[in-house]
PDB file of C-alpha atoms and ligand atoms in Angstrom:
ATOM      1  CA  MET A   1      80.560  77.893  96.218  1.00 79.00           C
ATOM      2  CA  LEU A   2      82.181  77.966  99.703  1.00 86.00           C
ATOM      3  CA  GLU A   3      83.513  74.412  98.791  1.00 88.00           C
ATOM      4  CA  GLU A   4      84.786  75.476  95.595  1.00 90.00           C
ATOM      5  CA  ILE A   5      86.764  78.511  97.162  1.00 92.00           C
ATOM      6  CA  LEU A   6      87.898  76.553 100.210  1.00 91.00           C
ATOM      7  CA  LYS A   7      89.610  73.644  97.629  1.00 91.00           C
ATOM      8  CA  LYS A   8      91.262  76.755  95.833  1.00 91.00           C
ATOM      9  CA  LEU A   9      92.462  78.059  99.308  1.00 93.00           C
ATOM     10  CA  GLN A  10      93.805  74.736 100.488  1.00 90.00           C
ATOM     11  CA  ALA A  11      96.192  74.261  97.661  1.00 89.00           C
ATOM     12  CA  THR A  12      98.144  77.389  98.869  1.00 89.00           C
ATOM     13  CA  GLY A  13      97.398  76.702 102.514  1.00 93.00           C
ATOM     14  CA  THR A  14      95.664  80.204 102.515  1.00 97.00           C
ATOM     15  CA  LYS A  15      93.227  81.345 105.063  1.00 98.00           C
ATOM     16  CA  LEU A  16      89.776  82.414 104.809  1.00 98.00           C
ATOM     17  CA  ILE A  17      88.302  85.322 106.298  1.00 98.00           C
ATOM     18  CA  ALA A  18      84.466  85.442 105.657  1.00 98.00           C
ATOM     19  CA  VAL A  19      83.627  89.069 105.695  1.00 98.00           C
ATOM     20  CA  SER A  20      80.188  89.346 107.177  1.00 98.00           C
ATOM     21  CA  LYS A  21      79.824  93.377 107.381  1.00 98.00           C
ATOM     22  CA  THR A  22      75.998  94.152 106.963  1.00 97.00           C
ATOM     23  CA  LYS A  23      75.037  90.470 106.784  1.00 98.00           C
ATOM     24  CA  PRO A  24      72.584  89.079 109.496  1.00 98.00           C
ATOM     25  CA  VAL A  25      73.708  86.749 111.929  1.00 98.00           C
ATOM     26  CA  ASP A  26      71.580  83.964 110.356  1.00 98.00           C
ATOM     27  CA  ALA A  27      73.731  84.175 107.113  1.00 98.00           C
ATOM     28  CA  ILE A  28      76.851  83.967 109.491  1.00 98.00           C
ATOM     29  CA  LEU A  29      75.197  80.930 111.394  1.00 98.00           C
ATOM     30  CA  GLU A  30      74.829  79.312 108.012  1.00 97.00           C
ATOM     31  CA  LEU A  31      78.685  79.485 107.148  1.00 97.00           C
ATOM     32  CA  TYR A  32      79.325  78.684 110.666  1.00 97.00           C
ATOM     33  CA  ASN A  33      77.360  75.451 110.485  1.00 97.00           C
ATOM     34  CA  ARG A  34      79.381  74.682 107.582  1.00 95.00           C
ATOM     35  CA  GLY A  35      82.451  74.608 109.373  1.00 95.00           C
ATOM     36  CA  GLN A  36      83.756  78.492 108.854  1.00 96.00           C
ATOM     37  CA  ARG A  37      85.092  79.961 111.872  1.00 98.00           C
ATOM     38  CA  ILE A  38      87.256  82.967 110.756  1.00 98.00           C
ATOM     39  CA  PHE A  39      84.785  85.958 110.124  1.00 98.00           C
ATOM     40  CA  GLY A  40      85.805  89.568 109.276  1.00 98.00           C
ATOM     41  CA  GLU A  41      83.807  92.754 110.246  1.00 98.00           C
ATOM     42  CA  ASN A  42      84.613  96.578 109.643  1.00 98.00           C
ATOM     43  CA  ARG A  43      82.471  98.422 112.106  1.00 98.00           C
ATOM     44  CA  VAL A  44      82.831  98.376 115.859  1.00 98.00           C
ATOM     45  CA  GLN A  45      79.229  98.498 116.817  1.00 98.00           C
ATOM     46  CA  GLU A  46      78.051  95.982 114.407  1.00 98.00           C
ATOM     47  CA  LEU A  47      81.117  93.649 115.512  1.00 98.00           C
ATOM     48  CA  VAL A  48      80.465  93.685 119.238  1.00 98.00           C
ATOM     49  CA  ARG A  49      76.489  93.294 118.778  1.00 98.00           C
ATOM     50  CA  LYS A  50      77.006  90.116 116.430  1.00 98.00           C
ATOM     51  CA  GLN A  51      79.948  88.638 118.586  1.00 98.00           C
ATOM     52  CA  GLY A  52      77.304  88.723 121.472  1.00 98.00           C
ATOM     53  CA  GLU A  53      74.797  87.023 119.408  1.00 98.00           C
ATOM     54  CA  LEU A  54      77.039  84.263 117.807  1.00 98.00           C
ATOM     55  CA  PRO A  55      78.935  81.369 119.165  1.00 98.00           C
ATOM     56  CA  ALA A  56      81.853  82.006 121.054  1.00 98.00           C
ATOM     57  CA  ASP A  57      84.365  80.066 119.172  1.00 98.00           C
ATOM     58  CA  ILE A  58      84.295  82.184 116.028  1.00 98.00           C
ATOM     59  CA  GLU A  59      87.519  83.880 115.515  1.00 98.00           C
ATOM     60  CA  TRP A  60      86.846  87.451 115.008  1.00 98.00           C
ATOM     61  CA  HIS A  61      89.031  90.014 112.474  1.00 98.00           C
ATOM     62  CA  PHE A  62      88.484  93.440 112.373  1.00 98.00           C
ATOM     63  CA  ILE A  63      89.244  94.793 108.709  1.00 98.00           C
ATOM     64  CA  GLY A  64      87.846  98.097 108.897  1.00 96.00           C
ATOM     65  CA  HIS A  65      89.536 101.703 109.438  1.00 95.00           C
ATOM     66  CA  MET A  66      89.869 101.614 113.248  1.00 95.00           C
ATOM     67  CA  GLN A  67      89.227 104.647 115.587  1.00 96.00           C
ATOM     68  CA  THR A  68      91.590 104.827 118.703  1.00 98.00           C
ATOM     69  CA  ASN A  69      88.688 105.583 121.039  1.00 98.00           C
ATOM     70  CA  LYS A  70      86.857 102.381 119.875  1.00 98.00           C
ATOM     71  CA  VAL A  71      89.406  99.781 120.407  1.00 98.00           C
ATOM     72  CA  LYS A  72      88.082  99.016 124.063  1.00 98.00           C
ATOM     73  CA  TYR A  73      84.933  97.724 122.848  1.00 98.00           C
ATOM     74  CA  ILE A  74      86.520  94.846 121.067  1.00 98.00           C
ATOM     75  CA  ALA A  75      89.938  94.309 122.998  1.00 98.00           C
ATOM     76  CA  PRO A  76      88.009  91.603 124.965  1.00 98.00           C
ATOM     77  CA  PHE A  77      87.556  89.335 122.226  1.00 98.00           C
ATOM     78  CA  ILE A  78      88.854  90.228 118.939  1.00 98.00           C
ATOM     79  CA  ALA A  79      91.620  87.767 117.174  1.00 98.00           C
ATOM     80  CA  CYS A  80      93.130  89.963 114.984  1.00 98.00           C
ATOM     81  CA  ILE A  81      92.927  93.638 113.590  1.00 98.00           C
ATOM     82  CA  HIS A  82      94.021  93.807 109.885  1.00 98.00           C
ATOM     83  CA  SER A  83      94.066  97.775 109.690  1.00 98.00           C
ATOM     84  CA  ILE A  84      96.987  98.879 112.172  1.00 98.00           C
ATOM     85  CA  ASP A  85      97.791 102.350 110.156  1.00 97.00           C
ATOM     86  CA  SER A  86      99.736 104.363 113.099  1.00 97.00           C
ATOM     87  CA  LEU A  87     101.991 103.998 116.151  1.00 98.00           C
ATOM     88  CA  LYS A  88      98.980 105.853 118.000  1.00 98.00           C
ATOM     89  CA  LEU A  89      96.394 103.084 117.142  1.00 98.00           C
ATOM     90  CA  LEU A  90      99.076 100.185 117.851  1.00 98.00           C
ATOM     91  CA  LYS A  91      99.839 101.778 121.513  1.00 98.00           C
ATOM     92  CA  GLU A  92      95.891 101.815 121.997  1.00 98.00           C
ATOM     93  CA  VAL A  93      95.362  98.215 120.925  1.00 98.00           C
ATOM     94  CA  ASN A  94      98.457  97.059 123.546  1.00 98.00           C
ATOM     95  CA  LYS A  95      97.043  99.153 126.383  1.00 98.00           C
ATOM     96  CA  GLN A  96      93.548  97.464 125.657  1.00 98.00           C
ATOM     97  CA  ALA A  97      95.007  94.270 125.182  1.00 98.00           C
ATOM     98  CA  GLU A  98      96.976  94.697 128.586  1.00 98.00           C
ATOM     99  CA  LYS A  99      93.728  95.494 130.335  1.00 98.00           C
ATOM    100  CA  ASN A 100      91.885  92.137 129.020  1.00 98.00           C
ATOM    101  CA  GLY A 101      95.032  90.281 130.048  1.00 98.00           C
ATOM    102  CA  ARG A 102      95.505  89.232 126.218  1.00 98.00           C
ATOM    103  CA  THR A 103      97.679  89.363 123.347  1.00 98.00           C
ATOM    104  CA  ILE A 104      96.325  90.552 120.342  1.00 98.00           C
ATOM    105  CA  ASP A 105      97.387  89.771 116.766  1.00 98.00           C
ATOM    106  CA  CYS A 106      97.807  92.580 114.520  1.00 98.00           C
ATOM    107  CA  LEU A 107      98.780  93.350 110.613  1.00 98.00           C
ATOM    108  CA  LEU A 108     100.109  96.424 109.248  1.00 98.00           C
ATOM    109  CA  GLN A 109      97.838  97.863 106.830  1.00 98.00           C
ATOM    110  CA  PHE A 110      99.660  99.542 103.555  1.00 97.00           C
ATOM    111  CA  HIS A 111      98.573 101.855 100.976  1.00 95.00           C
ATOM    112  CA  ILE A 112      99.144 100.045  98.131  1.00 94.00           C
ATOM    113  CA  ALA A 113      96.545 101.263  95.683  1.00 92.00           C
ATOM    114  CA  GLU A 114      96.369 104.491  93.461  1.00 85.00           C
ATOM    115  CA  GLU A 115      93.167 105.657  95.016  1.00 80.00           C
ATOM    116  CA  GLU A 116      93.836 108.314  97.429  1.00 74.00           C
ATOM    117  CA  THR A 117      91.011 107.175  99.855  1.00 67.00           C
ATOM    118  CA  LYS A 118      92.464 104.047 100.798  1.00 66.00           C
ATOM    119  CA  PHE A 119      94.058 103.946 104.136  1.00 82.00           C
ATOM    120  CA  GLY A 120      97.592 102.610 105.322  1.00 94.00           C
ATOM    121  CA  LEU A 121     101.480 103.330 106.029  1.00 96.00           C
ATOM    122  CA  ASP A 122     103.988 103.470 103.777  1.00 95.00           C
ATOM    123  CA  LEU A 123     107.605 101.412 104.253  1.00 96.00           C
ATOM    124  CA  ASP A 124     109.209 104.258 105.886  1.00 96.00           C
ATOM    125  CA  GLU A 125     106.590 104.865 108.238  1.00 97.00           C
ATOM    126  CA  ALA A 126     106.410 101.227 109.072  1.00 98.00           C
ATOM    127  CA  GLY A 127     110.148 101.315 109.757  1.00 98.00           C
ATOM    128  CA  GLY A 128     109.724 104.208 111.996  1.00 98.00           C
ATOM    129  CA  LEU A 129     107.156 102.348 113.949  1.00 98.00           C
ATOM    130  CA  LEU A 130     108.796  99.139 114.104  1.00 98.00           C
ATOM    131  CA  SER A 131     112.060 100.572 115.350  1.00 97.00           C
ATOM    132  CA  SER A 132     110.454 102.839 118.064  1.00 98.00           C
ATOM    133  CA  ASP A 133     110.875 102.677 121.449  1.00 98.00           C
ATOM    134  CA  ASP A 134     107.195 102.499 122.191  1.00 98.00           C
ATOM    135  CA  PHE A 135     106.924  99.362 119.873  1.00 98.00           C
ATOM    136  CA  PHE A 136     109.930  97.988 121.685  1.00 97.00           C
ATOM    137  CA  LYS A 137     107.778  98.285 124.865  1.00 98.00           C
ATOM    138  CA  MET A 138     104.698  96.569 123.936  1.00 98.00           C
ATOM    139  CA  LYS A 139     103.850  93.293 125.383  1.00 98.00           C
ATOM    140  CA  ASN A 140     100.492  92.528 124.369  1.00 98.00           C
ATOM    141  CA  VAL A 141     100.457  93.070 120.612  1.00 98.00           C
ATOM    142  CA  ARG A 142     101.949  90.814 118.246  1.00 98.00           C
ATOM    143  CA  ILE A 143     102.760  91.777 114.662  1.00 98.00           C
ATOM    144  CA  ARG A 144     101.605  88.854 112.253  1.00 98.00           C
ATOM    145  CA  GLY A 145     102.282  90.565 108.914  1.00 98.00           C
ATOM    146  CA  VAL A 146     100.747  93.069 106.641  1.00 98.00           C
ATOM    147  CA  MET A 147      97.677  93.656 104.835  1.00 98.00           C
ATOM    148  CA  GLY A 148      96.580  95.935 101.598  1.00 97.00           C
ATOM    149  CA  MET A 149      93.925  96.529  99.106  1.00 96.00           C
ATOM    150  CA  ALA A 150      94.306  96.867  95.762  1.00 96.00           C
ATOM    151  CA  THR A 151      93.025  99.471  93.450  1.00 94.00           C
ATOM    152  CA  PHE A 152      89.331  98.654  92.237  1.00 93.00           C
ATOM    153  CA  THR A 153      89.722  98.347  88.496  1.00 94.00           C
ATOM    154  CA  GLU A 154      89.410  95.825  85.557  1.00 94.00           C
ATOM    155  CA  ASP A 155      93.288  96.344  84.776  1.00 96.00           C
ATOM    156  CA  GLU A 156      94.463  93.150  86.219  1.00 97.00           C
ATOM    157  CA  GLY A 157      98.163  93.970  85.658  1.00 97.00           C
ATOM    158  CA  GLN A 158      97.736  96.700  87.831  1.00 96.00           C
ATOM    159  CA  VAL A 159      96.064  94.618  90.722  1.00 97.00           C
ATOM    160  CA  ARG A 160      99.051  92.105  90.202  1.00 98.00           C
ATOM    161  CA  ARG A 161     101.551  94.848  90.514  1.00 97.00           C
ATOM    162  CA  GLU A 162     100.116  96.461  93.690  1.00 97.00           C
ATOM    163  CA  PHE A 163      99.820  92.627  95.191  1.00 98.00           C
ATOM    164  CA  ALA A 164     103.466  92.004  94.357  1.00 98.00           C
ATOM    165  CA  PHE A 165     104.422  95.645  95.715  1.00 97.00           C
ATOM    166  CA  LEU A 166     102.774  94.499  99.220  1.00 98.00           C
ATOM    167  CA  LYS A 167     104.629  90.898  98.988  1.00 98.00           C
ATOM    168  CA  ASN A 168     107.700  92.897  98.812  1.00 98.00           C
ATOM    169  CA  ILE A 169     106.906  95.095 101.862  1.00 98.00           C
ATOM    170  CA  PHE A 170     106.284  91.854 103.562  1.00 98.00           C
ATOM    171  CA  ASP A 171     109.655  90.305 102.599  1.00 98.00           C
ATOM    172  CA  GLU A 172     111.719  93.406 103.473  1.00 98.00           C
ATOM    173  CA  LEU A 173     109.806  94.043 106.799  1.00 98.00           C
ATOM    174  CA  LYS A 174     110.646  90.133 107.671  1.00 98.00           C
ATOM    175  CA  ASN A 175     114.361  90.529 106.550  1.00 98.00           C
ATOM    176  CA  MET A 176     114.782  93.825 108.529  1.00 98.00           C
ATOM    177  CA  TYR A 177     112.641  93.179 111.778  1.00 98.00           C
ATOM    178  CA  PHE A 178     111.534  89.864 112.088  1.00 98.00           C
ATOM    179  CA  PRO A 179     114.072  87.269 110.590  1.00 98.00           C
ATOM    180  CA  ASP A 180     113.731  85.082 113.736  1.00 97.00           C
ATOM    181  CA  ASP A 181     110.215  85.484 114.380  1.00 97.00           C
ATOM    182  CA  PRO A 182     107.946  82.650 112.816  1.00 98.00           C
ATOM    183  CA  GLY A 183     104.924  84.282 113.892  1.00 98.00           C
ATOM    184  CA  PHE A 184     105.473  87.201 111.243  1.00 98.00           C
ATOM    185  CA  SER A 185     103.847  85.337 108.188  1.00 98.00           C
ATOM    186  CA  GLU A 186     100.941  86.692 106.893  1.00 98.00           C
ATOM    187  CA  ILE A 187     100.130  88.709 103.766  1.00 98.00           C
ATOM    188  CA  SER A 188      96.000  89.469 103.930  1.00 98.00           C
ATOM    189  CA  MET A 189      95.378  90.384 100.515  1.00 98.00           C
ATOM    190  CA  GLY A 190      92.409  89.511  98.120  1.00 98.00           C
ATOM    191  CA  MET A 191      88.913  90.142  97.964  1.00 98.00           C
ATOM    192  CA  SER A 192      85.753  88.653  95.940  1.00 97.00           C
ATOM    193  CA  GLY A 193      86.969  90.482  92.514  1.00 96.00           C
ATOM    194  CA  ASP A 194      90.728  89.926  93.244  1.00 97.00           C
ATOM    195  CA  TYR A 195      91.543  86.790  95.260  1.00 97.00           C
ATOM    196  CA  GLU A 196      92.724  84.693  92.611  1.00 96.00           C
ATOM    197  CA  ILE A 197      95.437  87.250  91.655  1.00 97.00           C
ATOM    198  CA  ALA A 198      96.201  87.636  95.263  1.00 98.00           C
ATOM    199  CA  LEU A 199      96.624  83.865  95.689  1.00 97.00           C
ATOM    200  CA  GLU A 200      99.184  83.773  92.894  1.00 97.00           C
ATOM    201  CA  GLU A 201     101.053  86.711  94.207  1.00 98.00           C
ATOM    202  CA  GLY A 202     101.686  85.165  97.779  1.00 97.00           C
ATOM    203  CA  SER A 203      98.594  86.087  99.965  1.00 98.00           C
ATOM    204  CA  THR A 204      98.182  83.999 103.059  1.00 98.00           C
ATOM    205  CA  MET A 205      94.852  85.303 104.129  1.00 98.00           C
ATOM    206  CA  VAL A 206      91.945  86.526 101.669  1.00 98.00           C
ATOM    207  CA  ARG A 207      88.940  88.468 103.195  1.00 98.00           C
ATOM    208  CA  LEU A 208      85.879  87.384 101.012  1.00 98.00           C
ATOM    209  CA  GLY A 209      82.444  88.679 101.215  1.00 98.00           C
ATOM    210  CA  THR A 210      80.322  89.341  98.384  1.00 97.00           C
ATOM    211  CA  LEU A 211      81.379  85.728  96.902  1.00 96.00           C
ATOM    212  CA  LEU A 212      80.240  84.216 100.016  1.00 96.00           C
ATOM    213  CA  PHE A 213      77.234  86.164 101.040  1.00 96.00           C
ATOM    214  CA  GLY A 214      76.181  87.732  97.858  1.00 94.00           C
ATOM    215  CA  GLN A 215      75.709  91.441  97.249  1.00 94.00           C
ATOM    216  CA  ARG A 216      75.711  94.098  99.908  1.00 91.00           C
TER     217      ARG A 216
HETATM  218  C1  PLP B   1      84.490  94.793 102.350  1.00 69.08           C
HETATM  219  C2  PLP B   1      85.737  94.254 102.497  1.00 69.08           C
HETATM  220  C3  PLP B   1      86.026  93.230 101.871  1.00 69.08           C
HETATM  221  C4  PLP B   1      85.197  92.154 101.402  1.00 69.08           C
HETATM  222  O1  PLP B   1      84.721  92.524 100.059  1.00 69.08           O
HETATM  223  P1  PLP B   1      84.064  91.656  99.066  1.00 69.08           P
HETATM  224  O2  PLP B   1      84.255  92.291  97.615  1.00 69.08           O
HETATM  225  O3  PLP B   1      82.703  91.766  99.147  1.00 69.08           O
HETATM  226  O4  PLP B   1      84.812  90.471  98.951  1.00 69.08           O
HETATM  227  C5  PLP B   1      87.694  92.713 102.292  1.00 69.08           C
HETATM  228  N1  PLP B   1      88.243  93.644 102.606  1.00 69.08           N
HETATM  229  C6  PLP B   1      87.797  94.713 103.635  1.00 69.08           C
HETATM  230  C7  PLP B   1      89.055  95.672 104.133  1.00 69.08           C
HETATM  231  C8  PLP B   1      86.580  95.231 103.025  1.00 69.08           C
HETATM  232  O5  PLP B   1      86.213  96.476 103.870  1.00 69.08           O
END
């Protein structure tokens, strides 16, 4: 399964985030031993425990809703936080990154689904954040792009529209705030049920759990 997926991703140069939440370290090691290095988790406590038990060259991505008071636990090692949904959270990430002498990659999470429950910014909120004095002063975070989750639905057309919407947001932010920054390049979209649509709509990172590890 992994090889088949990787072949598809290679064709578009898309990165694979193996979403290992709820799965034991043995299962992670198995994929690690087959060459996978990027893993995603959505709970701080679980991530910290697994990070301590697994090889140090794993690149950990945080993909869940992040509480400000928990940033400090993952700041020493986290490679990328996909779920920045407020200036307050970004400020805390910057502060904790500075304490650790690091720069942490971040993605701005956008609300693109119809469902009310999904977290995320809208374009106005992101514009406010990116043009703020607070953001201008931050030296220890790097905004690498955007992330979003489509509605959980059988309606392919709707999923496609939501991914296209996120791609549009990426393009607008790129033009407005990052025209000369090659580092602003990532669109994190696509999960087990919809990653092929996401690839067609311009995804640069897919986050796959079930397809790689089986049902949770
Ligand atoms: C769980 C999760 C995934 C992976 O979902 P699958 O459907 O198992 O591939 C991707 N992104 C986020 C934000 C998640 O919480």
